[in-house]
Every structure is written in structure tokens, then in C-alpha cells.
Coordinates of C-alpha atoms and ligand atoms in Angstrom, one line a residue:
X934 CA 0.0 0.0 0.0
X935 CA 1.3 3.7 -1.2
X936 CA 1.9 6.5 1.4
X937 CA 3.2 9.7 0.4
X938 CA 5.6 11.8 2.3
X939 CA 2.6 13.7 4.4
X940 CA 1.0 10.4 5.4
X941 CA 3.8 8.7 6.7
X942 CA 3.5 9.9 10.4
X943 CA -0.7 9.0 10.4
X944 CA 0.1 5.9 8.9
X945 CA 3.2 5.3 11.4
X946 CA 0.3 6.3 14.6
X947 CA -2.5 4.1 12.9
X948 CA -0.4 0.9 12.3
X949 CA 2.1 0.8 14.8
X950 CA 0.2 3.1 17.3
X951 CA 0.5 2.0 21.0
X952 CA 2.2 -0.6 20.3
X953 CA 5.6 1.9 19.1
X954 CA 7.2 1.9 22.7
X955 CA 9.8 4.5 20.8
X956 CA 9.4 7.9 19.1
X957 CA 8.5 8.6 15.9
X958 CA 10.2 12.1 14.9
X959 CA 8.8 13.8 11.4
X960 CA 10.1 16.7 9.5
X961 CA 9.0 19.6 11.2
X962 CA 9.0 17.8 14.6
X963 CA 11.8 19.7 17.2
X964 CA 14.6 17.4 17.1
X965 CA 14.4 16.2 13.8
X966 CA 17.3 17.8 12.6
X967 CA 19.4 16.0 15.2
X968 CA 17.6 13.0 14.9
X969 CA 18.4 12.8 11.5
X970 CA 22.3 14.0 11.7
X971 CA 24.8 11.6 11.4
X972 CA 29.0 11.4 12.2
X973 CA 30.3 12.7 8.8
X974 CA 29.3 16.0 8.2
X975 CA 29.2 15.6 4.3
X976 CA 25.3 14.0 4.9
X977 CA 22.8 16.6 5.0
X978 CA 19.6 13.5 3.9
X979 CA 15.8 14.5 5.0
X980 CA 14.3 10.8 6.1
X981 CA 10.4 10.8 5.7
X982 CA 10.5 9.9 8.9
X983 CA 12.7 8.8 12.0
X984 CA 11.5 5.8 14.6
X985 CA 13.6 5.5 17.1
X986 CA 13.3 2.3 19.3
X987 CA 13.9 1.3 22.0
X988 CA 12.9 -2.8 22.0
X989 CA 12.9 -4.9 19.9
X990 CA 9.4 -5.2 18.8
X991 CA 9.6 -1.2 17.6
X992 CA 12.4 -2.8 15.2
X993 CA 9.8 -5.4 13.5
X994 CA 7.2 -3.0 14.1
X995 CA 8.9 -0.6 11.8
X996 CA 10.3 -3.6 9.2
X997 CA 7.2 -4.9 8.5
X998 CA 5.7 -1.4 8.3
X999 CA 8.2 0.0 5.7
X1000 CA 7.7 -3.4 4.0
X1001 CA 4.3 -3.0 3.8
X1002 CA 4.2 0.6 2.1
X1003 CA 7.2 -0.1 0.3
X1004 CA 9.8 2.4 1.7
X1005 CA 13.4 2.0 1.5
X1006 CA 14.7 1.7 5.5
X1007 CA 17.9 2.6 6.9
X1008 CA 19.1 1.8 10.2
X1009 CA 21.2 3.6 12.3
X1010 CA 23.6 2.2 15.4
X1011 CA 26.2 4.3 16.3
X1012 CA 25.7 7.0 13.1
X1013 CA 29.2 6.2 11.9
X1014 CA 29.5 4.8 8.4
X1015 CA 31.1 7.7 6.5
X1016 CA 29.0 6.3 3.4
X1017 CA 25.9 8.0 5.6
X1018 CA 24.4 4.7 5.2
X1019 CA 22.2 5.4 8.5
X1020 CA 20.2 7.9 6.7
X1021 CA 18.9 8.1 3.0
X1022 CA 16.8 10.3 1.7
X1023 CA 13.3 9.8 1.7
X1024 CA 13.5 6.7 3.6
X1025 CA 12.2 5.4 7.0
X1026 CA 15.5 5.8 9.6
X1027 CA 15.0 3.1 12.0
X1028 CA 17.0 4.3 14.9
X1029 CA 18.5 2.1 17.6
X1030 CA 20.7 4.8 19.3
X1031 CA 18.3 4.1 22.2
X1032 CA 18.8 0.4 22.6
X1033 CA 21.4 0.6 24.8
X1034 CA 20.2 -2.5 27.4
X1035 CA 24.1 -4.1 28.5
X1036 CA 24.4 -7.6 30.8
X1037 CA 27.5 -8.8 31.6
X1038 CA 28.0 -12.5 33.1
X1039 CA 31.4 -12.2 35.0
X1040 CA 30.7 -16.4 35.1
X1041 CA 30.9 -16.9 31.9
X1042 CA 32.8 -14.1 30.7
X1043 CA 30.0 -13.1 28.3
X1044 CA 28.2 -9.2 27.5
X1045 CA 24.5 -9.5 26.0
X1046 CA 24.9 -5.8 24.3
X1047 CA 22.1 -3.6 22.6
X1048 CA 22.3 -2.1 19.1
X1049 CA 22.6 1.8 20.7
X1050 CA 25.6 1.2 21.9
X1051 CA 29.0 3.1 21.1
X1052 CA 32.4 1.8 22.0
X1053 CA 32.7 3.9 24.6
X1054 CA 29.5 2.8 26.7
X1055 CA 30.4 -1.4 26.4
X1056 CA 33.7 -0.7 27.4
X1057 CA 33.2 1.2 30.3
X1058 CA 30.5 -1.5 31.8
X1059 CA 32.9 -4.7 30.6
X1060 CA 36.2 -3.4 32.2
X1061 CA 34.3 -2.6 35.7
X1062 CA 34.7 -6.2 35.5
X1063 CA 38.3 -6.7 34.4
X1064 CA 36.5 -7.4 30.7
X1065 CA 36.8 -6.3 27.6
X1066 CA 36.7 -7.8 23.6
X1067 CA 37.9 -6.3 20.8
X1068 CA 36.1 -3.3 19.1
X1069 CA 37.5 0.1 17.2
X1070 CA 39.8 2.8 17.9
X1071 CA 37.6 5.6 18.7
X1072 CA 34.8 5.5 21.0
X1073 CA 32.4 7.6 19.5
X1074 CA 32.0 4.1 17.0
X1075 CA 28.9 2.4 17.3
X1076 CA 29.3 -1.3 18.1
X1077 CA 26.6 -2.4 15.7
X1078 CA 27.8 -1.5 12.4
X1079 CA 31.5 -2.4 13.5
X1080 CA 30.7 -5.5 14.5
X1081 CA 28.6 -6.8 11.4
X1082 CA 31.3 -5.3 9.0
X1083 CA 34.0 -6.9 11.1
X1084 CA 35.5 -5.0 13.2
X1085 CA 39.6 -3.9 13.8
X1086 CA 40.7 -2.7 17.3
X1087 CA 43.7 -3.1 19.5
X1088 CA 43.0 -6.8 20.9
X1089 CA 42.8 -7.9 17.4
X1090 CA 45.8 -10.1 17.2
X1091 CA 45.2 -11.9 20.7
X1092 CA 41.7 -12.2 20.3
X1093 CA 40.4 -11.6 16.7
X1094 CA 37.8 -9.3 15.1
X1095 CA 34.9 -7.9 17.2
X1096 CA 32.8 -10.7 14.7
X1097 CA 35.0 -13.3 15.8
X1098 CA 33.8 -12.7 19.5
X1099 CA 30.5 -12.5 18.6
X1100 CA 28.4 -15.9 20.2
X1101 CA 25.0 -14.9 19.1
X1102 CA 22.8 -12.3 17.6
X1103 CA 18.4 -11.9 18.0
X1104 CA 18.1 -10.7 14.2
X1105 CA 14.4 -9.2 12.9
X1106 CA 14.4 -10.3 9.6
X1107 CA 12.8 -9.4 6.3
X1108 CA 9.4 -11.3 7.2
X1109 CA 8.8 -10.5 10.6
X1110 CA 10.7 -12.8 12.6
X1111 CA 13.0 -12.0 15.3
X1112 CA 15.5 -15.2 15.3
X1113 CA 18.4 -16.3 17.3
X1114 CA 21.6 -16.4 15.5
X1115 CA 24.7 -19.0 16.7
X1116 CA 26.6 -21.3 15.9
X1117 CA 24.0 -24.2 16.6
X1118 CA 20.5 -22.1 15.5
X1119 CA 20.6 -20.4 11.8
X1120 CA 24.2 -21.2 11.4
X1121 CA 24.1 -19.6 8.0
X1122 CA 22.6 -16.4 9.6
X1123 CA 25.6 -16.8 12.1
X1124 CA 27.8 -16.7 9.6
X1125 CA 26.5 -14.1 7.2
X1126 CA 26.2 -11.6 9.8
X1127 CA 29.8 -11.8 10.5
X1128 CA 31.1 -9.7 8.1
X1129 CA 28.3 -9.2 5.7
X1130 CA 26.9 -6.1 7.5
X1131 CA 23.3 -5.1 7.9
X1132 CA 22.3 -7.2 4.6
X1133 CA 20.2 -10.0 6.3
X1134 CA 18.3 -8.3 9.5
X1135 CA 18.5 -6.2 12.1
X1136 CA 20.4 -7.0 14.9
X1137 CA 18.6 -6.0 18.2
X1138 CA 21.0 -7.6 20.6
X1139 CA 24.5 -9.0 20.4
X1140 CA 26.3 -11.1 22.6
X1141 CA 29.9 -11.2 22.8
X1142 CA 32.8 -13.8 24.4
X1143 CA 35.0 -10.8 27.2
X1144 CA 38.3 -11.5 28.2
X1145 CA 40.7 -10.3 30.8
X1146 CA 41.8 -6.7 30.2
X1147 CA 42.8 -4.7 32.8
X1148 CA 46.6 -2.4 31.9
X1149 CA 47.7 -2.7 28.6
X1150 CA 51.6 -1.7 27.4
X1151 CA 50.2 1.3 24.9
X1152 CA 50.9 4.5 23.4
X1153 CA 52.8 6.1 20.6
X1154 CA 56.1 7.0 19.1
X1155 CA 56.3 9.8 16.8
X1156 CA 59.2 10.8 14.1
X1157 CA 59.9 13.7 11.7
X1158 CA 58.8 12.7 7.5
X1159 CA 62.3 12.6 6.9
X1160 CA 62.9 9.3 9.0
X1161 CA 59.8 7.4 8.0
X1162 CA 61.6 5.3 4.8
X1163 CA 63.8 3.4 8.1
X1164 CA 61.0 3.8 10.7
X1165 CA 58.2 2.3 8.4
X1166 CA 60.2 -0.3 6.8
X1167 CA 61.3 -1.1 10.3
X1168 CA 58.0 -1.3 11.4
X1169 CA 56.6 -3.5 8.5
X1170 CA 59.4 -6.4 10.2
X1171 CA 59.3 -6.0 13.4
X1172 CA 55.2 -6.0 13.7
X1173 CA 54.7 -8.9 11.4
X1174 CA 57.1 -11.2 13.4
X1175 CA 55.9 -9.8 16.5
X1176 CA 53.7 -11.9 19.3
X1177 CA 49.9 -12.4 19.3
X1178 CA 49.8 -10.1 22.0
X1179 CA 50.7 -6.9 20.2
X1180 CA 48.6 -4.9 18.0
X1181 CA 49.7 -1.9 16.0
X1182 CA 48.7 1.1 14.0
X1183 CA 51.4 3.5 12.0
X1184 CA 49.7 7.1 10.3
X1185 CA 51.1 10.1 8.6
X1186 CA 49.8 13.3 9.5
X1187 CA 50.7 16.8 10.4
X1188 CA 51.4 18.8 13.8
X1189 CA 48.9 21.8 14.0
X1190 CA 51.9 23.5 13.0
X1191 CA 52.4 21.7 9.8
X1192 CA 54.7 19.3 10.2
X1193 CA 54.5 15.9 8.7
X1194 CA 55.2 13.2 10.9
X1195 CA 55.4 9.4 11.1
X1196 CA 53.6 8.2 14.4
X1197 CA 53.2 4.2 15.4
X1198 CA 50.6 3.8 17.9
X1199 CA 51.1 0.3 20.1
X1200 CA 48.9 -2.1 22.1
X1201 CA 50.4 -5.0 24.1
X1202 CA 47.7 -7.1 26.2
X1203 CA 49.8 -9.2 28.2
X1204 CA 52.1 -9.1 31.4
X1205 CA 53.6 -5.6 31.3
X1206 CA 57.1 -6.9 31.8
X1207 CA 56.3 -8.8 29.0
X1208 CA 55.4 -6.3 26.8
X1209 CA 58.2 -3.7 27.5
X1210 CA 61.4 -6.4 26.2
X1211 CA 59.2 -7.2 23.2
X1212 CA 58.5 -3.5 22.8
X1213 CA 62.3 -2.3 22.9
X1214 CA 63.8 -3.1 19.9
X1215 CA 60.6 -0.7 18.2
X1216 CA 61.6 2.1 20.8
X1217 CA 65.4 2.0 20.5
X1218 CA 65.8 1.4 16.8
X1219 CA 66.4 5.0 16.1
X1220 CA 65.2 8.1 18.6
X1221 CA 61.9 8.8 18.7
X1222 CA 60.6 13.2 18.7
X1223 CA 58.0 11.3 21.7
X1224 CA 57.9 7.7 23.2
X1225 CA 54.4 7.9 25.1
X1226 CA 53.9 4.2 25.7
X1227 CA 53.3 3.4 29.4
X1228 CA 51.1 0.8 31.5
X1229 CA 47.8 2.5 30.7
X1230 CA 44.2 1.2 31.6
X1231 CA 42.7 -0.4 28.2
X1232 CA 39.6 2.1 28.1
X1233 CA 42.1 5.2 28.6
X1234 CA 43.9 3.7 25.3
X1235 CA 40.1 3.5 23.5
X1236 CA 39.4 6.9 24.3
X1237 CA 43.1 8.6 23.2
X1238 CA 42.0 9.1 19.9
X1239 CA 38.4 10.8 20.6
X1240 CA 39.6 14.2 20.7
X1241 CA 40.6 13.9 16.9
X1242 CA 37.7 12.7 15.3
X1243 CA 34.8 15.4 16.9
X1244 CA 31.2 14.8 15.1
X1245 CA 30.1 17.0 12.3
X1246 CA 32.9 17.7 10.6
X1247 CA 33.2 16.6 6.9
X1248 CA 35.5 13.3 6.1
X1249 CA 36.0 11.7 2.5
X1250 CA 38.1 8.3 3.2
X1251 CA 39.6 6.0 0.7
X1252 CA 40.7 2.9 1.6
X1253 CA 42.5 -0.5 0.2
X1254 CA 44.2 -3.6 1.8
X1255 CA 48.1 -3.2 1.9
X1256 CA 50.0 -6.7 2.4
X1257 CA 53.2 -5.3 2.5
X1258 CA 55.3 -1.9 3.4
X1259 CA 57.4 -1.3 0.4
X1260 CA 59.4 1.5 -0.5
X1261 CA 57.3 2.4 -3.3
X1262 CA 54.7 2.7 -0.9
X1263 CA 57.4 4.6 1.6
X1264 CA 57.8 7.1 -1.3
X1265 CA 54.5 7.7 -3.1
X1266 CA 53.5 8.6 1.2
X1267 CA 56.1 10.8 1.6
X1268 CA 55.4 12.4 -1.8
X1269 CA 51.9 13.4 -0.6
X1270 CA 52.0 14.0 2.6
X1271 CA 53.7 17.6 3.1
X1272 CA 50.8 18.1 0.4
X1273 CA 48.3 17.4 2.7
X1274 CA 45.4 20.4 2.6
X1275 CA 44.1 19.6 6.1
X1276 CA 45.8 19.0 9.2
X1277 CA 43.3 17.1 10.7
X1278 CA 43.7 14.3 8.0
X1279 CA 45.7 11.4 8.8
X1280 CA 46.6 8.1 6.2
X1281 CA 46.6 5.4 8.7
X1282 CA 47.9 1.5 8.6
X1283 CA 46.0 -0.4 11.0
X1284 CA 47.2 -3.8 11.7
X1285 CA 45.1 -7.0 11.1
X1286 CA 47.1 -9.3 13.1
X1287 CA 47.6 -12.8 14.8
X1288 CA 44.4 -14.9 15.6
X1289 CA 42.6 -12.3 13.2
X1290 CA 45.1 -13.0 9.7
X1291 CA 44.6 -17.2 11.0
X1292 CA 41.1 -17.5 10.7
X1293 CA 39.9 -19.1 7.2
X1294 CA 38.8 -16.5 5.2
X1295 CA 35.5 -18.8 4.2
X1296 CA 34.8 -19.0 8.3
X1297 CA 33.1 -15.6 8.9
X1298 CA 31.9 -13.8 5.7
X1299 CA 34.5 -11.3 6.5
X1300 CA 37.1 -12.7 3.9
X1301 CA 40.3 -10.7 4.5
X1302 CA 42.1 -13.1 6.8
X1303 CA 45.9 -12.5 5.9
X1304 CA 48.6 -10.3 8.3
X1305 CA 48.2 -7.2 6.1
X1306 CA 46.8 -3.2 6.8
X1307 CA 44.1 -1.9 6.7
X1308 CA 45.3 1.3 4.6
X1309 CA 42.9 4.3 4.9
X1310 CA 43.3 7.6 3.9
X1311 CA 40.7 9.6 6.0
X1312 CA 40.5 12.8 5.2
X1313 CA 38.9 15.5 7.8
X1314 CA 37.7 19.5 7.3
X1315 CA 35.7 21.3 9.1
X1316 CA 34.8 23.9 6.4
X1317 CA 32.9 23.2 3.5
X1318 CA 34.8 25.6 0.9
X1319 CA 37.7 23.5 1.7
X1320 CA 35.6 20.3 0.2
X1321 CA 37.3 20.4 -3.3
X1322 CA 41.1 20.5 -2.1
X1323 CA 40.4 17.4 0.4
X1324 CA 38.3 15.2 -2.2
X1325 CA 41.1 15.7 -4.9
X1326 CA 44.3 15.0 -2.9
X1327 CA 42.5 12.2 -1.8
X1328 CA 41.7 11.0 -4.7
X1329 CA 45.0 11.2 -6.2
X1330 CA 47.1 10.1 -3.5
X1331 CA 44.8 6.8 -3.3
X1332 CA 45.6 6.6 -7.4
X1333 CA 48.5 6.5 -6.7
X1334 CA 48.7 3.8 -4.2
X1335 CA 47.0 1.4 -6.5
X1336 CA 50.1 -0.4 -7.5
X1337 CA 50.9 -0.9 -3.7
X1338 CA 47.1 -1.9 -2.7
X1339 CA 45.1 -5.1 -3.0
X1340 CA 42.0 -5.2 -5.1
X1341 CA 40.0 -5.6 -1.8
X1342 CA 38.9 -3.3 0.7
X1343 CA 37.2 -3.3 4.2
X1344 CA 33.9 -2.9 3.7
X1345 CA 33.8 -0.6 7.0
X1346 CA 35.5 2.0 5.0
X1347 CA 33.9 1.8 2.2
X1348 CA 32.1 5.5 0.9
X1349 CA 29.4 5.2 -1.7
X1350 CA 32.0 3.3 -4.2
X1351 CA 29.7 1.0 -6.8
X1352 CA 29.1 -2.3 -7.1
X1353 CA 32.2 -3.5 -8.3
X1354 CA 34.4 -2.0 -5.1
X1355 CA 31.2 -3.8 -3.2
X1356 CA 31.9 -7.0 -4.1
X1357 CA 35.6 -6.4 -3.8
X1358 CA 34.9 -6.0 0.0
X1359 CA 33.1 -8.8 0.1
X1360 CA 35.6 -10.8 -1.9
X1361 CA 35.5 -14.5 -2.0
X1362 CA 33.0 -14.8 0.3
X1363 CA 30.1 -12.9 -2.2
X1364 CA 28.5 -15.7 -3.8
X1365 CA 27.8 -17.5 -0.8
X1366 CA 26.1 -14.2 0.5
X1367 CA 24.6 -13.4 -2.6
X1368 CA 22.4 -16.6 -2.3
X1369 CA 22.1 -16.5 1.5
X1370 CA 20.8 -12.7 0.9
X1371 CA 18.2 -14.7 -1.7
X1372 CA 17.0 -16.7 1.4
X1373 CA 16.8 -13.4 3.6
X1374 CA 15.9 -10.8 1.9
X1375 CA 14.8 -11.7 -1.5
X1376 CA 13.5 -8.2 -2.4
X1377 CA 16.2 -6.6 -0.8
X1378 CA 14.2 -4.5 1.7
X1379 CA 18.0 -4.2 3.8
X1380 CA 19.6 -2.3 1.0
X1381 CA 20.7 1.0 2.4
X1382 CA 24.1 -0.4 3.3
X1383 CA 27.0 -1.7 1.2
X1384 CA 24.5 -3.9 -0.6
X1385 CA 24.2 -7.7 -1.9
X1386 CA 22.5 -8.2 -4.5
X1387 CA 20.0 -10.7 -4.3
X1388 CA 19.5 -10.8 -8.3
Ligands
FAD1100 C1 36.0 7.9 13.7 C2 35.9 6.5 13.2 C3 36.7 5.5 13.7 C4 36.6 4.2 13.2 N1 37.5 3.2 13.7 C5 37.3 1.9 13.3 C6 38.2 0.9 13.9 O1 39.1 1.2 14.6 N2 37.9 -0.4 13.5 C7 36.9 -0.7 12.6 O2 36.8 -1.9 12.3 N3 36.2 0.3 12.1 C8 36.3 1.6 12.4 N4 35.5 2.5 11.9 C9 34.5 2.1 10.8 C10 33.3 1.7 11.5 O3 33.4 0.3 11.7 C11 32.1 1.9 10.6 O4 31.9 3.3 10.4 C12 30.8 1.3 11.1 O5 29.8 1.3 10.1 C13 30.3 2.0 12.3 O6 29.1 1.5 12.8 P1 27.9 2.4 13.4 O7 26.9 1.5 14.0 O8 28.5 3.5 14.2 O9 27.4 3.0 12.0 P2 26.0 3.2 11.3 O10 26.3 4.3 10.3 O11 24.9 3.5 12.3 O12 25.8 1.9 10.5 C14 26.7 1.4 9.6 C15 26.0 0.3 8.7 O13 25.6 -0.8 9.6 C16 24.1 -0.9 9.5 N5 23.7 -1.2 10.9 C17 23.9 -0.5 12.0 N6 23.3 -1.1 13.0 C18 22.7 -2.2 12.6 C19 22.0 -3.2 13.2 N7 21.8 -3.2 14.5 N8 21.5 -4.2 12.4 C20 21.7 -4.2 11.1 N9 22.4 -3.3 10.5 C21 22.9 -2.3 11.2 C22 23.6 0.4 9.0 O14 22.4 0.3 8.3 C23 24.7 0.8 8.1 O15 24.6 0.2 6.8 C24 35.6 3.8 12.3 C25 34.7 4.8 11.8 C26 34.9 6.1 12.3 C27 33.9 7.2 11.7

């Protein structure tokens, strides 16, 4: 049944009426705007409407609504895809920024986690408890869309991706149904949601295997430009060969005054002792402008990089998987980097590592199990005349990285790319998920996202 854009808040009251536990926010409505903002600034979309729930049946309450009429739906977690994928224009945003419900069984060492949540809010609850699993960088990051896309943080090499913790997931589904993802109930659901993103469902609750986390050996070392040919090439050696324990991340960037520098960012989970011999070789190699690594508590290290990434300003990433730090890499870098328009841009080269590289890539649908980078150049403004500049260095400097890059990318990073760079993110693994998405989804109602085609 039609509904035009004026009917779609009676329609919302009549169907879903009392039974919407949530809010349902129209344009027009105070808080709109924010309801409808998202992290990157670029994404200015008008939804037709916003529901924002805060249980689960809101979220197949609002499925089988946009089904019915035939509206496209996008869902929103934490607001951070810098694609703007929680928000399209003239769609139904179903909202789960509320769902923020969070149990943690010290027994078993597990966290039954809502959708709402950011990085920030599950760590703080898991490490009252000595816990933690591993998540993103910043803590701003929503959980949900890390976790389906796959999911790169600092305990990746000791414990694997955030979807490689993941035990279970309650998942609305296309029809109405709200099942119970695992490894013994809808294994294939299990395994599609591991990697393939929102394609299949909604998640409304996901529960995760925590591990003992308290201090971890963390911080960074930072060099001039001029010294990151040895430092990187040193880095690429000594991080590949280097325990399960430690996780790393080298950028290039500028000081606010300008000037480029090299900077490699550590993590070591284990006994501290432990980590500061593996860690010396890294520090004493050459002399480092700053060594900041120190014991440090693990959600002081997830919160370091907050103050860099502030909401609302406009970002433009490109991104590829790098296996290996060559010096034609070293040099195309160092080419562009005094170049850089905006000092609050950064290329980055975070490390997939250790149990993460050993699982087989057709275990989880996330395919890109190797000891490689995740190479990303994320680009950051604040003003909007400055938009051209950013886009084309960009642009270029990821040209000219293609030579260095895989044809593969993390599907996390990915900005509104086409199909072809889609399926590249999904590698190997898309035929499998392009018939699973038939079983699922078959009119592709889940397709504001890095889509699979179900055709
Ligand atoms: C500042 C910053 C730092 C980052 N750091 C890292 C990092 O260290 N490691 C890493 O792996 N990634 C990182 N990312 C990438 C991040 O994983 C993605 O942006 C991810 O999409 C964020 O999830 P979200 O819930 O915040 O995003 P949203 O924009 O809300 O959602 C992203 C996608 O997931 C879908 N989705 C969200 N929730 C659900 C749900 N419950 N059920 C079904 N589908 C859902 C949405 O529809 C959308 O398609 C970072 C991103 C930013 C902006």
C-alpha cells in the first residue's frame, strides 16, 4: 500500500500506534534535525520519517511497516559509516541509538549488548569487570555497524575481530521474525552476519565472548617525515614477526603547526614486563621526537583518539588492503604528505594481526584473513569551501597507491564506491552471501548499506 511523504506519520500512529514503545520524529518535529544528523558531516539527507526504538518489537514493528508501504529503511547504530548509510533520503530511519540495554555474566565471561551502543559505553561496563573484547579505535564508534562489517581494534591479534567474538545475535528479519543467531540455531545467519553487514536483518541484541583486560603496554612514538623510509620499513618487520599479543597502528599526519610526521601507535595485552622487552627493539631502533607508551588502563587507550575525530565535521576516506610496506609505498607517502590540505587528515595503517590474519577466510563472511593493513586515507575538514582540495588529494594520493594496494577493501571504510568495489569488500565470500541474501531478503528490503545483491 502507497503513502506519500505527508501520510507517513498518520500511517506510522495508525499501524504501529501504541504498540511503538519509541518515538517517531517527522520533519517539522523539534529534534528532527538531530535525529536525522549523522557522524560525517558531508550527509545533509531528509528521512520521511525517523523511529527511534527502544525494544525490539519497535524494530519489527517498523520492518514490517516500511515493507508493507514499500519504503526504502535505513538503520542507524552508532551513526558512523562515513557512506551515511544510517540515513537516505526519503526513507524510513529506524534508529537504535536508544537500545542501549548491556548484561554482563562475569561467570561466563560473556556481555549481551544492545544495538545503541558506542564503543565507549560497552567498554566502560565490561572493564568494571576486568573485561573487555575487541572493538574500534575511537569511542564515539557504534558497536553495531563495526561488529557486522568486522571489526579492527587493539586486541585484534590476541583475540580476533569484534565478529569473531560474537556468540550470538536476535536478528528481525525481512518477514517479521525475530530469530536467534549462533553457531548451533541459523548457522548460515551466524555466519553471514559476520562480516556481511546489515544485509540480512537487524540485529537488536548481540552477545559477545569478554576477556581479561585490565593495563595494557600502549601508546605512541612519533618521528619527523624525513625518517619514516627506516622507521616504516622497520615497522613492517618488526610488527609482522611480533607476538599475538601486540597490536599496532602506523599514520602520517601533520602537527597543527604543519609538520609531517610518522607516528606508530602500540597495544600490548599481556604481562607488562612482557610487553616492555618485546617492545624495545621498536623504541630504540632510532630516537623517537615522543615515546608515550606506558602501563595505561585499556579504556584510557580507546578513548586517546576521541579528541581527533569530533562529530560533524566533513570526512572523505579511501581505503585498500596493503600486504606489505614497500618503499614504493614509503615514497608515493612521503610524496603526498607535506601536500596534505588539512591538518586534521591522517593516512593510517591499521594492523590485522595474529588470531585475526589465522582464521579461514570462508569461516566468517569477512574474507580478509591475511597479516596485512588496513590502509585508509581519511580525510577530515571542518569547512565546507575547503571540500574540493580534500576530495582531490585524496583521490589522487589513493591513485597513486594502487600499484601498492590489494584489489580488496574493508567494507567498514567503504564510501558510496559502486558495485564492483562492493563485491571487492566482500571478496571471496560474495556468492555465498549473494544466495544467502536470496534466502533473507529476496527483495532486498535491507539495502541501504554496502548492498548484496539478491539478483
Ligand atoms: C571515527 C571512526 C573510527 C573508526 N574506527 C574503526 C576501527 O578502529 N575499526 C573498525 O573496524 N572500524 C572503524 N571505523 C569504521 C566503522 O566500523 C564503521 O563506520 C561502522 O559502520 C560504524 O558502525 P555504526 O553503528 O556507528 O554505523 P552506522 O552508520 O549506524 O551503521 C553502519 C551500517 O551498519 C548498519 N547497521 C547499523 N546497526 C545495525 C543493526 N543493529 N543491524 C543491522 N544493520 C545495522 C547500517 O544500516 C549501516 O549500513 C571507524 C569509523 C569512524 C567514523
Amino acid at each position: 500500500m502507497a503513502v506519500d511523504a505527508g501520510g507517513v506519520a498518520s500511517a506510522v500512529r495508525q499501524e504501529l500506534g501504541s504498540g511503538l514503545r519509541g518515538k517517531l520524529v517527522c520533519p517539522g518535529d523539534r529534534g528532527y534535525d538531530t535525529a536525522r544528523a549523522v557522524f560525517n558531516g558531508m550527509i545533509d539527507r531528509r528521512p520521511l520519517a525517523v523511529i527511534r526504538a527502544v525494544e525490539a518489537s519497535d524494530v519489527v514493528g517498523c520492518i514490517s511497516f516500511a515493507r508493507r508501504h514499500d519504503l526504502r529503511l535505513s538503520v542507524r547504530g552508532g551513526g558512523h559509516s562515513v557512506a551515511g548509510n544510517a540515513v537516505r533520503e526519503g526513507a524510513i530511519m529506524l534508529d537504535l541509538s536508544g537500545m542501549k540495554a548491556l548484561r554482563v555474566d562475569p561467570e561466563t565471561q560473556t556481555v549481551r549488548a544492545g544495538p545503541g551502543l558506542t564503543l565507549g559505553e560497552f567498554d566502560r561496563a565490561t572493564s568494571a569487570f576486568g573485561l573487555a573484547t575487541t572493538l574500534g579505535v575511537v569511542s564515539t564508534t557504534g558497536i553495531a555497524g563495526l561488529t557486522l562489517g568486522g571489526g579492527l581494534g587493539w586486541l585484534n591479534g590476541r583475540y580476533g575481530l569484534a565478529c569473531d567474538n560474537l556468540i550470538s545475535a536476535e536478528v528481525a528479519t525481512a518477514d517479521g521474525q525475530l530469530l536467534r543467531a549462533s553457531a548451533q540455531e541459523n548457522e548460515d545467519l551466524f555466519w553471514g552476519i559476520r562480516g556481511g553487514g546489515g544485509n540480512f536483518g537487524v540485529v537488536t541484541c548481540f552477545e559477545y565472548q569478554l576477556h581479561p583486560v585490565d593495563l595494557v603496554l600502549a601508546g605512541g612514538l612519533a618521528y619527523p617525515l624525513d625518517m619514516a623510509p627506516r622507521v616504516l620499513r622497520f615497522y613492517d618487520d618488526f610488527v609482522k614477526a611480533a607476538p599475538d599479543e601486540l597490536s599496532t597502528v602506523a599514520s602520517l599526519g601533520l602537527t597543527p603547526a604543519g609538520e609531517p610526521t610518522v607516528t606508530i601507535v602500540v597495544c600490548y595485552c599481556g604481562p607488562i614486563d612482557e610487553g616492555e622487552q618485546v617492545l624495545r627493539p621498536l623504541r630504540t631502533f632510532q630516537s623517537p621526537i615522543d615515546d608515550g607508551i606506558q602501563p595505561m588502563p585499556y579504556t584510557v587507550l580507546q578513548s586517546v583518539r576521541d579528541a581527533g575525530f569530533p562529530s560533524g565535521r566533513l570526512h572523505y576516506w579511501k581505503s585498500g588492503w596493503l600486504r606489505d610496506v614497500t618503499d614504493g609505498a614509503i615514497q608515493t607517502l612521503m610524496q603526498f604528505l607535506p601536500r596534505m590540505p588539512s591538518s586534521a587528515s591522517g593516512v593510517g595503517l591499521q594492523q590485522l594481526h595474529g588470531v585475526a590474519s589465522r582464521v579461514a577466510p570462508s569461516a566468517t563472511a569477512f574474507p580478509h584473513r591475511a597479516e596485512q593493513y588496513d590502509f585508509l586515507i581519511g580525510s577530515q575538514w571542518a569547512d565546507a569551501t575547503d571540500s574540493h582540495r580534500n576530495l582531490q588529494w585524496t583521490r589522487a594520493l589513493f591513485e597513486a597507491m594502487q600499484p601498492h594496494l590489494e584489489e580488496s577493501v574493508y567494507v567498514n571504510n567503504l564510501g558510496d564506491e559502486g558495485p564492483g568495489r562492493v563485491q571487492e569488500a566482500y571478496g571471496e565470500n560474495y556468492p555465498r552471501l549473494a544466495a544467502m541474501k536470496r534466502t533473507y531478503d529476496p527483495d532486498n528490503l535491507f539495502r541501504v548499506n554496502q548492498n548484496i545483491d539478491p539478483c
